Short mmCIF file of N, CA and C and ligand atoms in Angstrom, two decimals:
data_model
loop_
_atom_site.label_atom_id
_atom_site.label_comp_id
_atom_site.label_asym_id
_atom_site.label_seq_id
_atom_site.Cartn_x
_atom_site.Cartn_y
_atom_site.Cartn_z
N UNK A 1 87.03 153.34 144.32
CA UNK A 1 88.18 152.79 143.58
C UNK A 1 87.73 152.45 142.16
N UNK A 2 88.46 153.04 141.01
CA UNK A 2 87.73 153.14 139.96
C UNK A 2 88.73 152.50 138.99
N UNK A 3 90.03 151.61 139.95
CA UNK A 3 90.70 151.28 138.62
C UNK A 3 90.67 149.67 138.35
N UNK A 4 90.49 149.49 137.10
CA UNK A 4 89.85 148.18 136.70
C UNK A 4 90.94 146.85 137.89
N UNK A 5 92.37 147.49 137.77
CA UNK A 5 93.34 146.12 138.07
C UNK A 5 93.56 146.51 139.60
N UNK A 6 93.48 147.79 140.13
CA UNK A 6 92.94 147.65 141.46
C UNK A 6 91.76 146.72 141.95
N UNK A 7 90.73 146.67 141.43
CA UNK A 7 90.09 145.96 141.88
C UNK A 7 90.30 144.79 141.70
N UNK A 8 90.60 143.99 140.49
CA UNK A 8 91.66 142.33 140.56
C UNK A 8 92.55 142.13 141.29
N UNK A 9 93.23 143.39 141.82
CA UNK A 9 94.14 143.18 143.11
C UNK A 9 93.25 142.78 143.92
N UNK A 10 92.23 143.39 144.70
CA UNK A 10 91.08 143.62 145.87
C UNK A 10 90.32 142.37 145.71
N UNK A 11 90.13 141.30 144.84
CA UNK A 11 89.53 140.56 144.20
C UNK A 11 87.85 140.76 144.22
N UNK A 12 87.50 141.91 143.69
CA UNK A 12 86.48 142.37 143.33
C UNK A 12 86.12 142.05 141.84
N UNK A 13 87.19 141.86 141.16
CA UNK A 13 86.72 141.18 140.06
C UNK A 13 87.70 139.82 139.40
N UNK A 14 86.86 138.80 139.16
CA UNK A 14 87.84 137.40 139.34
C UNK A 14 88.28 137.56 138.18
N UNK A 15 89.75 136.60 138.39
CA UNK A 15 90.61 136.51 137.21
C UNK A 15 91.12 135.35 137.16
N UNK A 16 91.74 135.19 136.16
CA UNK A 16 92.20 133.48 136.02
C UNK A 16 94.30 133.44 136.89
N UNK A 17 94.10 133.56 137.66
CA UNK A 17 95.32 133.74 138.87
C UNK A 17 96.38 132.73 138.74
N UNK A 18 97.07 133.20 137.88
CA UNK A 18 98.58 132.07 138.23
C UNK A 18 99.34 132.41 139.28
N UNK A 19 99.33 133.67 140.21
CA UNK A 19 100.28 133.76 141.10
C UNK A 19 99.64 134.64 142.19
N UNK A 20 99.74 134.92 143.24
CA UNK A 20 99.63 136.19 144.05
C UNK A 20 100.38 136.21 145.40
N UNK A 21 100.82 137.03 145.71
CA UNK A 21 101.31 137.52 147.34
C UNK A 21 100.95 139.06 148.06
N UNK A 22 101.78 139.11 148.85
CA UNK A 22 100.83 140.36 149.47
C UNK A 22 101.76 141.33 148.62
N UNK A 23 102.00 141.37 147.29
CA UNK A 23 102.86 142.47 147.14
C UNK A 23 102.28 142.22 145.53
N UNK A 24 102.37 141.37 144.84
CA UNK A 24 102.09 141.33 142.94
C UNK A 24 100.65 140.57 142.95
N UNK A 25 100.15 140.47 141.92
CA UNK A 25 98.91 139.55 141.14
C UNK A 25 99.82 139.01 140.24
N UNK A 26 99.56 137.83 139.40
CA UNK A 26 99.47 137.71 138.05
C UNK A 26 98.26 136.76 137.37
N UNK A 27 97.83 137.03 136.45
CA UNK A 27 96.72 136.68 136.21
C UNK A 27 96.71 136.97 134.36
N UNK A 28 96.11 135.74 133.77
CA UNK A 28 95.98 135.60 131.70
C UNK A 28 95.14 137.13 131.61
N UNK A 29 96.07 137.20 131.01
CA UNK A 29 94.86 138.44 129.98
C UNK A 29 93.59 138.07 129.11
N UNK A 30 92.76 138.89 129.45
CA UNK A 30 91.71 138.50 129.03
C UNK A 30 91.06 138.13 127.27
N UNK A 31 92.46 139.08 126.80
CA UNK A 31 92.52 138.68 125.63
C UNK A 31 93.74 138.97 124.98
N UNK A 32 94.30 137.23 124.77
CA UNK A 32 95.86 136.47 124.31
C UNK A 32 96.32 137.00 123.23
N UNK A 33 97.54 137.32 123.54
CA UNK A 33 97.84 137.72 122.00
C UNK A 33 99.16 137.00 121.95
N UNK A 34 99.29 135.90 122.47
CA UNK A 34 99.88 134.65 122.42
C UNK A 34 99.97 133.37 123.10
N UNK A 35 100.20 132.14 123.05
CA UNK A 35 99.53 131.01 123.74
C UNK A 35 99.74 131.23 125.00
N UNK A 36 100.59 131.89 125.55
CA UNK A 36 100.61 132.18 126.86
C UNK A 36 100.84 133.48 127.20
N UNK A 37 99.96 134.13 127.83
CA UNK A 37 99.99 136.06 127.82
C UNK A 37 98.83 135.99 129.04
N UNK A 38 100.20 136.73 129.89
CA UNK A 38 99.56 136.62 131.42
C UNK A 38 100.33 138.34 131.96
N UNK A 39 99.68 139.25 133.04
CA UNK A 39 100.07 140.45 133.57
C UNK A 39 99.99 140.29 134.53
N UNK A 40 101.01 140.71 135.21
CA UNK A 40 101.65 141.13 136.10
C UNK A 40 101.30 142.15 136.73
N UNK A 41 101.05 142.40 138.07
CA UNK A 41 100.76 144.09 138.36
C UNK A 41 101.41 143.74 139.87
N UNK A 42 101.87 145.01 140.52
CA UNK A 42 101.86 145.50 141.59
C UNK A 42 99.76 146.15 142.54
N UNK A 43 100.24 145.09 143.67
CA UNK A 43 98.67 145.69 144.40
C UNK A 43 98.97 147.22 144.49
N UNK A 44 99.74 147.83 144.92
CA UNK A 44 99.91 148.88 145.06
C UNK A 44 99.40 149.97 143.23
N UNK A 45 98.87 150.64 143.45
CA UNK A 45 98.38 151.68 142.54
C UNK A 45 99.98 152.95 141.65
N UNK A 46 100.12 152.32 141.04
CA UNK A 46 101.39 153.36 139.86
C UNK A 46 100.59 153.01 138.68
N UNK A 47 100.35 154.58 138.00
CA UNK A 47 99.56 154.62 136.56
C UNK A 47 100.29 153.93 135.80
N UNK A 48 102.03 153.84 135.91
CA UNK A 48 102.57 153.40 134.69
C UNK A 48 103.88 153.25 135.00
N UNK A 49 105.04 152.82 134.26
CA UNK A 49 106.11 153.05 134.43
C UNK A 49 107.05 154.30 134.33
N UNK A 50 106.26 155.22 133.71
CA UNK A 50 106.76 156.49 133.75
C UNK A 50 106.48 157.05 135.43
N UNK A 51 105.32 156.64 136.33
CA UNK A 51 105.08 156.93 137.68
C UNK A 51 106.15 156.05 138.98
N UNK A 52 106.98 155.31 138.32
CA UNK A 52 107.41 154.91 139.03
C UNK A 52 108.70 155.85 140.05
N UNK A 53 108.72 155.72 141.56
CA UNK A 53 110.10 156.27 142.27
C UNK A 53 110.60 155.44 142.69
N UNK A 54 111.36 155.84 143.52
CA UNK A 54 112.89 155.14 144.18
C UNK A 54 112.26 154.70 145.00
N UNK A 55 111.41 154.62 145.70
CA UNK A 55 110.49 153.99 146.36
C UNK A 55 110.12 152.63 146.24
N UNK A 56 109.55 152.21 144.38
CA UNK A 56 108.78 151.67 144.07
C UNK A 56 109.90 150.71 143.66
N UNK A 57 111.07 150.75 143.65
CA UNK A 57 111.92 150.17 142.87
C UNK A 57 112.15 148.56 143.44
N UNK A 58 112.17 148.17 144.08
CA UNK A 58 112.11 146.77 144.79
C UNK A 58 110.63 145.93 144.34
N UNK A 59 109.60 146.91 144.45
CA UNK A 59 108.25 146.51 144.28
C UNK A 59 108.46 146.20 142.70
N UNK A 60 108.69 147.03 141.50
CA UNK A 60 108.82 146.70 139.98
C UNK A 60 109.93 145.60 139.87
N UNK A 61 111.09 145.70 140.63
CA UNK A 61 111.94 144.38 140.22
C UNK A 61 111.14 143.33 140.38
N UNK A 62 110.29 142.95 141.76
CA UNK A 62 109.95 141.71 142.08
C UNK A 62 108.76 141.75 140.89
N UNK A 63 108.31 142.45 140.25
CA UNK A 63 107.34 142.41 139.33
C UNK A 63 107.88 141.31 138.43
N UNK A 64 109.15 142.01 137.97
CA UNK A 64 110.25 140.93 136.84
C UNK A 64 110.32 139.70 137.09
N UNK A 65 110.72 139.61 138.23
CA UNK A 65 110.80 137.98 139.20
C UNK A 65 110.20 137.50 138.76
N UNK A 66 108.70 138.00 139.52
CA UNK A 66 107.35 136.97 139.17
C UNK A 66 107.34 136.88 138.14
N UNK A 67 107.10 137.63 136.58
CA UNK A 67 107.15 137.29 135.95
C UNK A 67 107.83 136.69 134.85
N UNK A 68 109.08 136.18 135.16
CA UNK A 68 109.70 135.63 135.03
C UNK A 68 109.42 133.61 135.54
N UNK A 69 109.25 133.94 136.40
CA UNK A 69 109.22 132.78 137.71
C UNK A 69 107.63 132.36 137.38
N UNK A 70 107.04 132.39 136.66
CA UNK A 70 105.52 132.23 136.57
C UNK A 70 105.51 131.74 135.43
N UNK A 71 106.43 132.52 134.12
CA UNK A 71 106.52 131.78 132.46
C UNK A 71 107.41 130.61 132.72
N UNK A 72 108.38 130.29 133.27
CA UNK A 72 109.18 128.95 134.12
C UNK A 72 108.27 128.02 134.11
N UNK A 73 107.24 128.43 135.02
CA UNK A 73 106.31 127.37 135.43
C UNK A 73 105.34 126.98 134.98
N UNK A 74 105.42 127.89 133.58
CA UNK A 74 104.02 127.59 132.48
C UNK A 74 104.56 126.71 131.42
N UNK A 75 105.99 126.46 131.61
CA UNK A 75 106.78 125.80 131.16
C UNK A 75 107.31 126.45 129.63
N UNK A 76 107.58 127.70 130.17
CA UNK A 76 108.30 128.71 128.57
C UNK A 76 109.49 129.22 129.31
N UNK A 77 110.61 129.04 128.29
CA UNK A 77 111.67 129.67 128.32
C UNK A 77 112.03 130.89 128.15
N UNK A 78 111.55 130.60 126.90
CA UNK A 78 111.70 131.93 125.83
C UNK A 78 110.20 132.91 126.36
N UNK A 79 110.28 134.19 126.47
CA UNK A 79 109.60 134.64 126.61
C UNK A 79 109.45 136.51 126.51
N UNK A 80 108.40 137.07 126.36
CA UNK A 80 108.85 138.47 125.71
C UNK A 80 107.86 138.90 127.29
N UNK A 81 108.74 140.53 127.89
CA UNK A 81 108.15 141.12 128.86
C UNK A 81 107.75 142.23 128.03
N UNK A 82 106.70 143.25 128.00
CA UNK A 82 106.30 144.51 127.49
C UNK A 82 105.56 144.92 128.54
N UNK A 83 105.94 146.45 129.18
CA UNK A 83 105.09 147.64 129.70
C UNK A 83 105.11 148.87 128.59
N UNK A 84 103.78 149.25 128.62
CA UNK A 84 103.83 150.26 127.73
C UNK A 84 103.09 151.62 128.32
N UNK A 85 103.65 152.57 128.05
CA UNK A 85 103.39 153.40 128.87
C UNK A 85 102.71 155.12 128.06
N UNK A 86 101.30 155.57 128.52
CA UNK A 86 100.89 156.10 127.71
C UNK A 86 99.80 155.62 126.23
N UNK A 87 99.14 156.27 126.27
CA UNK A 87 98.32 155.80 124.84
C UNK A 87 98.85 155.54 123.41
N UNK A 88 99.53 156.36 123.39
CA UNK A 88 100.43 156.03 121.81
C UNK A 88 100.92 155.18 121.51
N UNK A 89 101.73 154.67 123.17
CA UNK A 89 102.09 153.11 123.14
C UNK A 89 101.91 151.68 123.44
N UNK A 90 100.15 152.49 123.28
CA UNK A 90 99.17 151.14 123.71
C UNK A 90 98.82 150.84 125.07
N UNK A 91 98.92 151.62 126.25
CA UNK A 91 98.43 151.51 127.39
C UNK A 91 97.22 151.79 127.54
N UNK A 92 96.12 150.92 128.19
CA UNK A 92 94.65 151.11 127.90
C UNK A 92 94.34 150.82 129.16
N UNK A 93 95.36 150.62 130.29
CA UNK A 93 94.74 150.34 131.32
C UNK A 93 95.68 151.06 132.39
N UNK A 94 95.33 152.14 132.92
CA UNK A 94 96.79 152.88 133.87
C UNK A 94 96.80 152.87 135.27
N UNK A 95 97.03 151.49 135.46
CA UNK A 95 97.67 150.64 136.27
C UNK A 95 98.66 149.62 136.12
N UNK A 96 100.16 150.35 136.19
CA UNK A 96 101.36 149.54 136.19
C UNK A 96 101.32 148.03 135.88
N UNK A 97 101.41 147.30 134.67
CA UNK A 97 101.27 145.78 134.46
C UNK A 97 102.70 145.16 133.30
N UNK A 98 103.19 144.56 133.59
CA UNK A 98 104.27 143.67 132.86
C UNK A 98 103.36 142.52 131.72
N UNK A 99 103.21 142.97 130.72
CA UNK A 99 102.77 141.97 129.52
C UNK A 99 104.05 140.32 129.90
N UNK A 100 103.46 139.32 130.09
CA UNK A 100 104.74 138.09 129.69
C UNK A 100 103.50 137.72 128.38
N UNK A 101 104.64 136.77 127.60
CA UNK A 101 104.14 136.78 126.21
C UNK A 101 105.44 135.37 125.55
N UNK A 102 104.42 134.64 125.32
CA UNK A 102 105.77 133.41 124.84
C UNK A 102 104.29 132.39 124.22
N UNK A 103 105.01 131.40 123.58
CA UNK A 103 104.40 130.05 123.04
C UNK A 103 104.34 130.51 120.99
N UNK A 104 104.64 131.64 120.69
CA UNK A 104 105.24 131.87 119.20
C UNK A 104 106.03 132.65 118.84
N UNK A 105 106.86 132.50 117.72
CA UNK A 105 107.65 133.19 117.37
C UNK A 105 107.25 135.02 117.51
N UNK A 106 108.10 136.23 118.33
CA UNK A 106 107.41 137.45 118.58
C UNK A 106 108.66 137.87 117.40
N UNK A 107 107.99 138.90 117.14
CA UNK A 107 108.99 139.51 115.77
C UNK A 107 109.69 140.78 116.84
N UNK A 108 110.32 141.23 115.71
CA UNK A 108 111.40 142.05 116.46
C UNK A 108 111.63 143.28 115.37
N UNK A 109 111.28 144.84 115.13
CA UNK A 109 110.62 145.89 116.23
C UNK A 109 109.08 145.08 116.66
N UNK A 110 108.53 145.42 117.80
CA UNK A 110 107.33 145.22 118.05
C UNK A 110 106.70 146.05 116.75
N UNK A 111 105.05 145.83 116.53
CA UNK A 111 104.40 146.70 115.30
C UNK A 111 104.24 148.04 116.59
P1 AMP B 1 97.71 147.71 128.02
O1 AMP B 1 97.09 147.88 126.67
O2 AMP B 1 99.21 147.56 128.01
O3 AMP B 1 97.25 148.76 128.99
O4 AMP B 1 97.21 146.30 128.55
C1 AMP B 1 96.01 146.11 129.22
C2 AMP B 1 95.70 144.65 129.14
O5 AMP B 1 94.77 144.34 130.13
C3 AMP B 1 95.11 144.21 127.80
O6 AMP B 1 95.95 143.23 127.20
C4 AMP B 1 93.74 143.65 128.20
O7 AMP B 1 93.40 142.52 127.43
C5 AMP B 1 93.97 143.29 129.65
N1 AMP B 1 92.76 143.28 130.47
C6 AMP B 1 91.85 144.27 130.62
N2 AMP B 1 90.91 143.89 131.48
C7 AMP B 1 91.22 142.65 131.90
C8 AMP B 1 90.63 141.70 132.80
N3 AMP B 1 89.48 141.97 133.46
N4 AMP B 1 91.23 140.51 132.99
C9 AMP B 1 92.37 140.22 132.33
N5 AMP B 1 92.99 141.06 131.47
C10 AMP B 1 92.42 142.25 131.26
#
């Protein structure tokens, strides 16, 4: 198993864990790009959101949930979700993850 957030699923490699069940992780990114910036993943293995099926579709909503339901409890309202999918658009890790992102003003286009 060679993928970095598979194995933070597997807890082969520790992370700073705000949430888990037998179905999502969430856990801070290792490096913030705002006071509170935490990902989301499905245990289950999808490179990206472009890999997602009709299958997977219950599994990515509850992704939203949690992360939703996790910035609540970090005590942010306001808050920005980003998946990015592919290299061009900044995916560096291809294993399906929900960016949450709140505690400063986020501008609006993303850069
Ligand atoms: P992306 O560029 O959308 O693929 O996002 C990958 C994210 O994973 C980046 O924000 C990284 O900082 C984060 N990341 C990579 N390795 C780890 C790790 N071991 N623990 C926490 N976050 C990580």
């Amino acid at each position: 198993m060679s993928c970095i957030f598979c194995k933070i699923a597997g807890g082969e490699i520790p992370v700073a864990k705000l949430y888990e069940d037998e179905d999502v992780v969430a856990f801070r990114d290792l490096n913030p790009q705002a006071p509170l910036h935490f990902l989301v993943i499905p245990r289950k293995h999808l490179a990206g959101p472009a890999a997602i099926t009709a299958e997977d579709e219950r599994l990515t909503g509850k992704v939203l949930r949690v992360g939703a339901e996790v910035a609540r409890k970090e005590g942010r309202s306001d808050f920005r979700f980003v998946v990015n999918n592919g290299p061009q658009a900044g995916q560096t890790v291809f294993h399906f993850h929900l960016h949450v992102l709140a505690g400063r003003d986020l501008t609006w286009p993303p850069g």
